[in-house]
Tab-separated table of C-alpha atoms in Angstrom:
chain	number	residue	atom	x	y	z
X	1	MET	CA	130.349	94.941	113.992
X	2	LYS	CA	126.870	96.059	114.974
X	3	ALA	CA	124.148	93.453	115.396
X	4	VAL	CA	120.672	93.326	116.922
X	5	ALA	CA	119.867	91.563	120.178
X	6	ILE	CA	116.534	91.070	121.884
X	7	THR	CA	117.051	92.002	125.509
X	8	GLY	CA	113.529	91.846	126.906
X	9	VAL	CA	109.842	91.909	126.125
X	10	ARG	CA	109.345	94.332	123.221
X	11	GLN	CA	112.945	95.436	123.584
X	12	ALA	CA	115.692	95.229	120.957
X	13	GLU	CA	118.989	97.075	120.808
X	14	LEU	CA	122.265	97.184	118.916
X	15	ILE	CA	125.255	95.367	120.374
X	16	ASP	CA	128.882	94.986	119.327
X	17	LEU	CA	130.098	91.579	118.145
X	18	PRO	CA	133.373	90.486	116.577
X	19	GLU	CA	133.403	90.292	112.792
X	20	PRO	CA	133.283	86.785	111.267
X	21	HIS	CA	136.071	85.585	108.976
X	22	ALA	CA	136.004	83.459	105.833
X	23	ARG	CA	136.880	79.810	106.216
X	24	GLY	CA	136.978	77.060	103.609
X	25	HIS	CA	134.250	77.727	101.050
X	26	TRP	CA	132.316	79.936	103.486
X	27	VAL	CA	132.522	83.639	102.615
X	28	VAL	CA	131.930	86.855	104.555
X	29	VAL	CA	129.077	88.974	103.236
X	30	LYS	CA	128.685	92.645	104.120
X	31	VAL	CA	124.936	92.988	104.604
X	32	HIS	CA	123.431	95.908	102.700
X	33	THR	CA	119.771	94.886	103.130
X	34	ALA	CA	118.201	92.588	105.720
X	35	PRO	CA	114.542	91.875	104.889
X	36	MET	CA	112.436	91.409	108.003
X	37	CYS	CA	110.274	88.332	108.419
X	38	THR	CA	108.661	86.942	111.597
X	39	GLU	CA	111.331	88.145	114.024
X	40	TYR	CA	108.764	90.417	115.652
X	41	LYS	CA	107.339	87.309	117.355
X	42	ALA	CA	110.571	86.817	119.312
X	43	TRP	CA	110.533	90.541	120.089
X	44	LEU	CA	107.007	90.275	121.480
X	45	ALA	CA	107.949	87.228	123.572
X	46	GLY	CA	111.135	88.828	124.864
X	47	ALA	CA	113.286	85.688	124.732
X	48	PRO	CA	116.899	86.968	124.820
X	49	THR	CA	118.774	86.228	121.596
X	50	GLN	CA	121.491	87.621	119.352
X	51	ASN	CA	120.577	85.383	116.411
X	52	LEU	CA	117.924	87.222	114.429
X	53	GLY	CA	116.956	86.936	110.803
X	54	HIS	CA	117.387	84.535	107.892
X	55	GLU	CA	117.241	86.872	104.882
X	56	ALA	CA	120.036	89.075	103.566
X	57	VAL	CA	121.454	90.722	100.476
X	58	GLY	CA	124.948	92.099	100.308
X	59	GLU	CA	128.506	92.121	99.015
X	60	VAL	CA	131.203	89.495	99.402
X	61	VAL	CA	134.089	91.122	101.265
X	62	GLU	CA	136.257	88.148	102.240
X	63	VAL	CA	136.993	84.690	100.810
X	64	ALA	CA	139.385	82.091	102.213
X	65	GLN	CA	140.148	80.206	99.000
X	66	PRO	CA	139.320	80.275	95.275
X	67	GLY	CA	135.733	79.223	94.734
X	68	ARG	CA	132.380	80.203	93.310
X	69	LEU	CA	132.481	83.769	94.610
X	70	HIS	CA	134.960	86.614	94.584
X	71	VAL	CA	135.393	89.737	96.666
X	72	GLY	CA	133.018	92.351	95.300
X	73	ASP	CA	130.313	89.953	94.130
X	74	ARG	CA	126.794	91.116	94.962
X	75	VAL	CA	124.700	88.238	96.314
X	76	VAL	CA	121.397	87.084	97.762
X	77	VAL	CA	121.981	85.025	100.912
X	78	MET	CA	119.629	82.057	101.059
X	79	PRO	CA	118.107	80.916	104.401
X	80	LEU	CA	119.476	78.054	106.527
X	81	TYR	CA	122.831	76.294	106.326
X	82	ALA	CA	122.467	73.217	104.130
X	83	CYS	CA	125.207	70.620	103.672
X	84	GLY	CA	125.680	71.087	99.924
X	85	GLN	CA	126.507	67.409	99.428
X	86	CYS	CA	123.308	65.374	99.779
X	87	GLN	CA	121.021	64.564	96.868
X	88	LEU	CA	118.504	67.208	97.927
X	89	CYS	CA	121.142	69.947	97.932
X	90	LEU	CA	122.651	68.796	94.640
X	91	SER	CA	119.214	68.886	92.999
X	92	GLY	CA	118.568	72.438	94.266
X	93	ASP	CA	116.190	71.530	97.095
X	94	PHE	CA	118.618	72.739	99.783
X	95	ILE	CA	115.735	73.919	101.954
X	96	HIS	CA	114.845	70.293	102.713
X	97	CYS	CA	118.415	69.193	103.530
X	98	GLN	CA	118.494	66.652	106.374
X	99	ASN	CA	122.199	67.159	107.103
X	100	GLY	CA	122.270	70.886	107.698
X	101	THR	CA	125.028	72.474	109.710
X	102	SER	CA	125.444	75.845	111.431
X	103	VAL	CA	127.979	78.620	111.779
X	104	GLU	CA	128.722	77.498	115.318
X	105	ALA	CA	129.288	73.882	114.256
X	106	PHE	CA	131.586	75.006	111.435
X	107	THR	CA	133.591	77.703	113.208
X	108	GLY	CA	133.045	77.093	116.924
X	109	SER	CA	131.260	80.422	117.333
X	110	PRO	CA	127.686	81.526	116.538
X	111	VAL	CA	128.934	84.909	115.294
X	112	GLY	CA	128.060	85.345	111.644
X	113	SER	CA	124.731	83.535	111.600
X	114	SER	CA	122.465	86.551	112.140
X	115	THR	CA	121.215	88.646	109.236
X	116	TYR	CA	120.287	91.516	111.558
X	117	ALA	CA	123.963	92.419	111.522
X	118	GLN	CA	126.572	94.180	109.431
X	119	TYR	CA	128.367	90.990	108.390
X	120	LEU	CA	127.482	87.322	108.081
X	121	LEU	CA	129.096	84.031	107.070
X	122	LYS	CA	127.655	81.725	104.389
X	123	PRO	CA	128.654	78.804	102.163
X	124	ASP	CA	129.434	80.282	98.747
X	125	TRP	CA	126.999	78.009	96.894
X	126	MET	CA	124.113	79.384	98.978
X	127	ALA	CA	124.730	82.967	97.843
X	128	PRO	CA	123.742	83.358	94.165
X	129	ARG	CA	124.835	86.530	92.420
X	130	ILE	CA	122.474	89.380	91.638
X	131	PRO	CA	122.660	91.557	88.510
X	132	GLU	CA	124.813	94.644	88.812
X	133	ASP	CA	121.890	96.925	87.929
X	134	MET	CA	119.457	95.462	90.483
X	135	PRO	CA	119.191	97.462	93.734
X	136	TYR	CA	119.837	95.531	96.929
X	137	ASP	CA	116.345	96.154	98.287
X	138	LEU	CA	114.649	94.746	95.196
X	139	ALA	CA	116.989	91.747	95.174
X	140	GLY	CA	115.914	91.114	98.768
X	141	LEU	CA	112.469	90.182	97.454
X	142	ALA	CA	114.010	86.963	96.068
X	143	LEU	CA	113.892	85.546	99.599
X	144	CYS	CA	110.756	85.177	101.746
X	145	ALA	CA	108.769	87.923	100.013
X	146	LEU	CA	108.482	86.009	96.734
X	147	GLY	CA	110.276	82.738	97.432
X	148	PRO	CA	107.829	80.497	99.342
X	149	SER	CA	104.873	81.224	97.077
X	150	PHE	CA	107.011	81.055	93.931
X	151	GLY	CA	108.117	77.544	94.844
X	152	ALA	CA	104.560	76.456	95.618
X	153	MET	CA	103.137	77.943	92.429
X	154	ASP	CA	105.855	76.316	90.368
X	155	ARG	CA	104.965	72.927	91.848
X	156	MET	CA	101.238	73.532	91.255
X	157	ASN	CA	101.905	74.937	87.762
X	158	VAL	CA	99.792	78.034	88.342
X	159	THR	CA	98.902	79.660	85.004
X	160	ALA	CA	96.600	82.248	83.489
X	161	LEU	CA	93.926	79.549	83.245
X	162	ASP	CA	93.687	79.264	87.041
X	163	THR	CA	91.709	80.914	89.776
X	164	ILE	CA	93.830	80.765	92.927
X	165	LEU	CA	92.850	81.408	96.541
X	166	ILE	CA	95.543	82.965	98.766
X	167	THR	CA	94.873	82.989	102.503
X	168	GLY	CA	96.963	85.169	104.806
X	169	LEU	CA	98.207	88.484	103.428
X	170	GLY	CA	101.313	89.188	105.430
X	171	PRO	CA	104.498	89.838	103.429
X	172	VAL	CA	104.556	86.222	102.177
X	173	GLY	CA	100.902	86.303	101.157
X	174	LEU	CA	101.260	89.673	99.456
X	175	GLY	CA	104.232	88.250	97.589
X	176	ALA	CA	101.987	85.371	96.560
X	177	VAL	CA	99.529	87.873	95.062
X	178	VAL	CA	102.382	89.377	93.037
X	179	ASN	CA	103.533	85.950	91.840
X	180	ALA	CA	100.012	84.841	90.914
X	181	ALA	CA	99.220	88.082	89.107
X	182	TYR	CA	102.516	87.861	87.209
X	183	ARG	CA	101.494	84.406	86.015
X	184	GLY	CA	98.162	85.816	84.854
X	185	ALA	CA	96.035	83.900	87.353
X	186	ARG	CA	92.803	85.244	88.780
X	187	VAL	CA	93.385	85.946	92.492
X	188	ILE	CA	90.890	85.585	95.316
X	189	ALA	CA	92.559	86.510	98.610
X	190	MET	CA	91.607	86.397	102.262
X	191	ASP	CA	92.676	88.332	105.363
X	192	SER	CA	90.952	90.090	108.252
X	193	VAL	CA	93.306	93.110	108.428
X	194	PRO	CA	91.916	96.009	106.335
X	195	PHE	CA	95.413	97.333	105.552
X	196	ARG	CA	96.433	93.996	104.071
X	197	ALA	CA	93.201	93.611	102.131
X	198	ALA	CA	93.645	97.004	100.505
X	199	TYR	CA	97.287	96.281	99.754
X	200	ALA	CA	96.419	92.978	98.085
X	201	ARG	CA	93.950	94.711	95.783
X	202	ARG	CA	96.659	97.165	94.737
X	203	LEU	CA	98.961	94.249	93.905
X	204	GLY	CA	96.429	92.456	91.733
X	205	ALA	CA	93.879	90.590	93.856
X	206	GLU	CA	90.442	90.697	92.235
X	207	THR	CA	88.537	89.995	95.466
X	208	VAL	CA	89.580	89.959	99.121
X	209	LEU	CA	87.374	88.100	101.581
X	210	ASP	CA	87.199	88.407	105.359
X	211	PRO	CA	87.756	85.067	107.151
X	212	ASN	CA	85.349	86.225	109.870
X	213	ASP	CA	82.529	86.344	107.341
X	214	THR	CA	80.414	83.213	107.803
X	215	GLN	CA	79.473	83.411	104.112
X	216	ALA	CA	83.071	83.470	102.856
X	217	LEU	CA	83.023	79.919	101.503
X	218	GLN	CA	79.726	80.575	99.747
X	219	ALA	CA	81.282	83.685	98.238
X	220	VAL	CA	84.142	81.607	96.810
X	221	LEU	CA	81.652	79.189	95.275
X	222	GLU	CA	79.637	82.030	93.768
X	223	LEU	CA	82.814	83.492	92.256
X	224	THR	CA	83.684	80.133	90.687
X	225	THR	CA	80.278	79.032	89.308
X	226	GLY	CA	79.831	76.662	92.222
X	227	LEU	CA	82.989	74.628	91.559
X	228	GLY	CA	85.618	76.104	93.866
X	229	VAL	CA	89.054	77.510	93.075
X	230	ASP	CA	91.556	75.605	90.935
X	231	LYS	CA	94.457	76.132	93.337
X	232	ALA	CA	94.698	77.313	96.954
X	233	LEU	CA	97.716	78.558	98.867
X	234	ASP	CA	97.808	79.182	102.613
X	235	CYS	CA	100.371	81.730	103.753
X	236	SER	CA	98.866	82.369	107.195
X	237	GLY	CA	99.936	79.249	109.028
X	238	THR	CA	96.573	79.017	110.784
X	239	VAL	CA	94.486	75.868	110.987
X	240	ALA	CA	91.300	77.734	110.100
X	241	ALA	CA	92.821	79.031	106.875
X	242	GLN	CA	94.249	75.637	105.977
X	243	ARG	CA	90.833	74.090	106.482
X	244	PHE	CA	89.252	76.827	104.363
X	245	CYS	CA	91.662	76.070	101.511
X	246	LEU	CA	90.683	72.392	101.587
X	247	ASP	CA	87.001	73.286	101.513
X	248	ALA	CA	87.292	76.007	98.860
X	249	VAL	CA	89.315	74.096	96.262
X	250	ARG	CA	87.450	72.340	93.468
X	251	ARG	CA	87.509	68.629	92.818
X	252	ARG	CA	90.848	67.583	91.297
X	253	GLY	CA	92.310	70.874	92.478
X	254	GLN	CA	95.532	71.513	94.379
X	255	VAL	CA	96.313	72.982	97.808
X	256	ALA	CA	99.728	74.153	99.032
X	257	PHE	CA	100.739	75.181	102.539
X	258	VAL	CA	103.655	77.586	102.999
X	259	GLY	CA	102.719	79.192	106.336
X	260	GLU	CA	104.454	77.698	109.373
X	261	CYS	CA	101.993	75.883	111.656
X	262	ASN	CA	102.495	73.436	114.543
X	263	GLU	CA	98.841	72.914	115.363
X	264	PRO	CA	96.915	69.788	114.274
X	265	LEU	CA	94.707	70.043	111.214
X	266	GLU	CA	91.622	67.852	111.082
X	267	LEU	CA	91.670	66.154	107.725
X	268	ILE	CA	89.537	63.130	106.860
X	269	VAL	CA	91.002	61.189	103.970
X	270	SER	CA	87.847	60.022	102.219
X	271	PRO	CA	85.765	63.229	101.997
X	272	ASP	CA	88.710	65.646	101.947
X	273	LEU	CA	91.104	63.846	99.626
X	274	LEU	CA	89.781	60.730	97.934
X	275	ARG	CA	86.296	61.881	96.977
X	276	LYS	CA	87.538	65.300	95.865
X	277	GLY	CA	90.679	63.905	94.269
X	278	ILE	CA	92.780	66.864	95.373
X	279	ALA	CA	96.545	67.063	95.843
X	280	VAL	CA	97.969	68.652	99.003
X	281	LEU	CA	101.600	69.697	99.243
X	282	GLY	CA	103.912	71.457	101.641
X	283	SER	CA	106.329	73.988	100.188
X	284	TRP	CA	108.886	75.895	102.234
X	285	HIS	CA	110.994	77.751	99.663
X	286	TYR	CA	111.932	77.328	96.004
X	287	ASN	CA	114.425	75.044	94.311
X	288	LEU	CA	117.657	76.979	93.814
X	289	ASN	CA	117.581	76.232	90.086
X	290	LEU	CA	114.508	78.484	89.870
X	291	TYR	CA	116.437	81.516	91.132
X	292	PRO	CA	116.799	83.076	87.627
X	293	GLN	CA	113.027	82.886	87.203
X	294	VAL	CA	112.461	84.657	90.529
X	295	LEU	CA	114.755	87.426	89.302
X	296	GLN	CA	112.565	87.693	86.187
X	297	VAL	CA	109.525	88.397	88.377
X	298	ILE	CA	111.487	91.127	90.145
X	299	ARG	CA	112.537	92.642	86.829
X	300	ARG	CA	109.225	92.385	84.972
X	301	SER	CA	106.353	92.623	87.446
X	302	PRO	CA	104.863	96.116	87.290
X	303	VAL	CA	103.918	96.053	90.984
X	304	VAL	CA	106.766	94.123	92.627
X	305	ALA	CA	108.460	97.227	94.055
X	306	GLN	CA	105.287	97.932	96.048
X	307	LEU	CA	106.032	94.852	98.142
X	308	ILE	CA	108.518	97.036	100.009
X	309	SER	CA	106.373	99.191	102.253
X	310	HIS	CA	109.020	100.500	104.674
X	311	THR	CA	112.777	100.804	105.118
X	312	PHE	CA	114.645	101.477	108.353
X	313	PRO	CA	118.262	101.910	109.382
X	314	LEU	CA	119.404	99.115	111.678
X	315	SER	CA	119.728	101.701	114.437
X	316	GLN	CA	115.925	102.015	114.392
X	317	VAL	CA	115.239	98.284	114.671
X	318	GLN	CA	113.097	98.853	117.762
X	319	GLN	CA	110.693	100.990	115.739
X	320	ALA	CA	110.816	98.549	112.812
X	321	LEU	CA	109.877	95.572	114.996
X	322	ALA	CA	107.060	97.522	116.626
X	323	LEU	CA	105.662	98.413	113.213
X	324	SER	CA	106.012	94.835	111.995
X	325	ALA	CA	103.965	93.643	114.968
X	326	THR	CA	101.019	95.846	113.921
X	327	HIS	CA	100.532	93.749	110.738
X	328	GLU	CA	100.095	96.968	108.797
X	329	THR	CA	103.100	96.530	106.543
X	330	ALA	CA	104.226	94.643	103.505
X	331	LYS	CA	107.963	93.832	103.429
X	332	ILE	CA	110.221	95.883	105.684
X	333	MET	CA	113.903	96.297	104.782
X	334	LEU	CA	116.644	97.023	107.301
X	335	HIS	CA	119.840	98.812	106.274
X	336	PRO	CA	122.675	97.790	108.633
X	337	TRP	CA	125.058	100.583	107.611
X	338	GLU	CA	122.677	103.478	108.168
């Protein structure tokens, strides 16, 4: 099968790998759409790897034993490889599984773990079916495009009564705008890239602020009669944006972080949490039991299809990664069989 490998700084190419085979309750999925996420960072760094991607949508083409899925089923392939047996997995919170495994641990080979490939291997319970009439590309939005923010907004109970701040308008942040608008919330967004700001307005953001504007916090207060936003969601993974969310939320409000960040955030308990009475939560993805609701957003949102800004055949992955690195895209979809 064809798969993508990073072979140097800003260099990716197709390579040939053996096809994976079904084993136990793990099935082989023929990948029809591979949504791109942050893989461009590895491409920029040039660290050699053949294991790219964590999002995929496709068709089950091989099973080893009777189980949840059958050959021909169309599925969304969830990220990671959770154990499926712990309490977190059984409750649907597979993304927080502490006993996760890997393709290599299960089969002895890493082949089948990449989504930038024509085939992959996945536990059947981590590949929920998609409706027969839903195109693969649209179904691919049920992963990182809509997933992280959907999970966070579900936990914060975002409704039409809320004003929500969304910082960081990459594909995840733009998906957050779609989710918030679908729920009827008033959206104030923030990003410094003009392309992203314009895109967010098209998707339903009422106002988009520039984080480089020294009056941005004052602008939030003016837009909320001096109180601050009801909810705030950081999708950027930057300390500055996280800090802005804490400062911009009203007393007794809620803040959620979905953007990956390994830098320390200065947070002082008394003024930041106790005196304001706010709740802060981390949210990586959504509980698997919410999957039908995510599909409803895809079906019913009038703007959700606009989240897909570009599509590329897998053979043009070099161009796709270069475009992704410009930050002037929404969600990019790769098609491994073109």
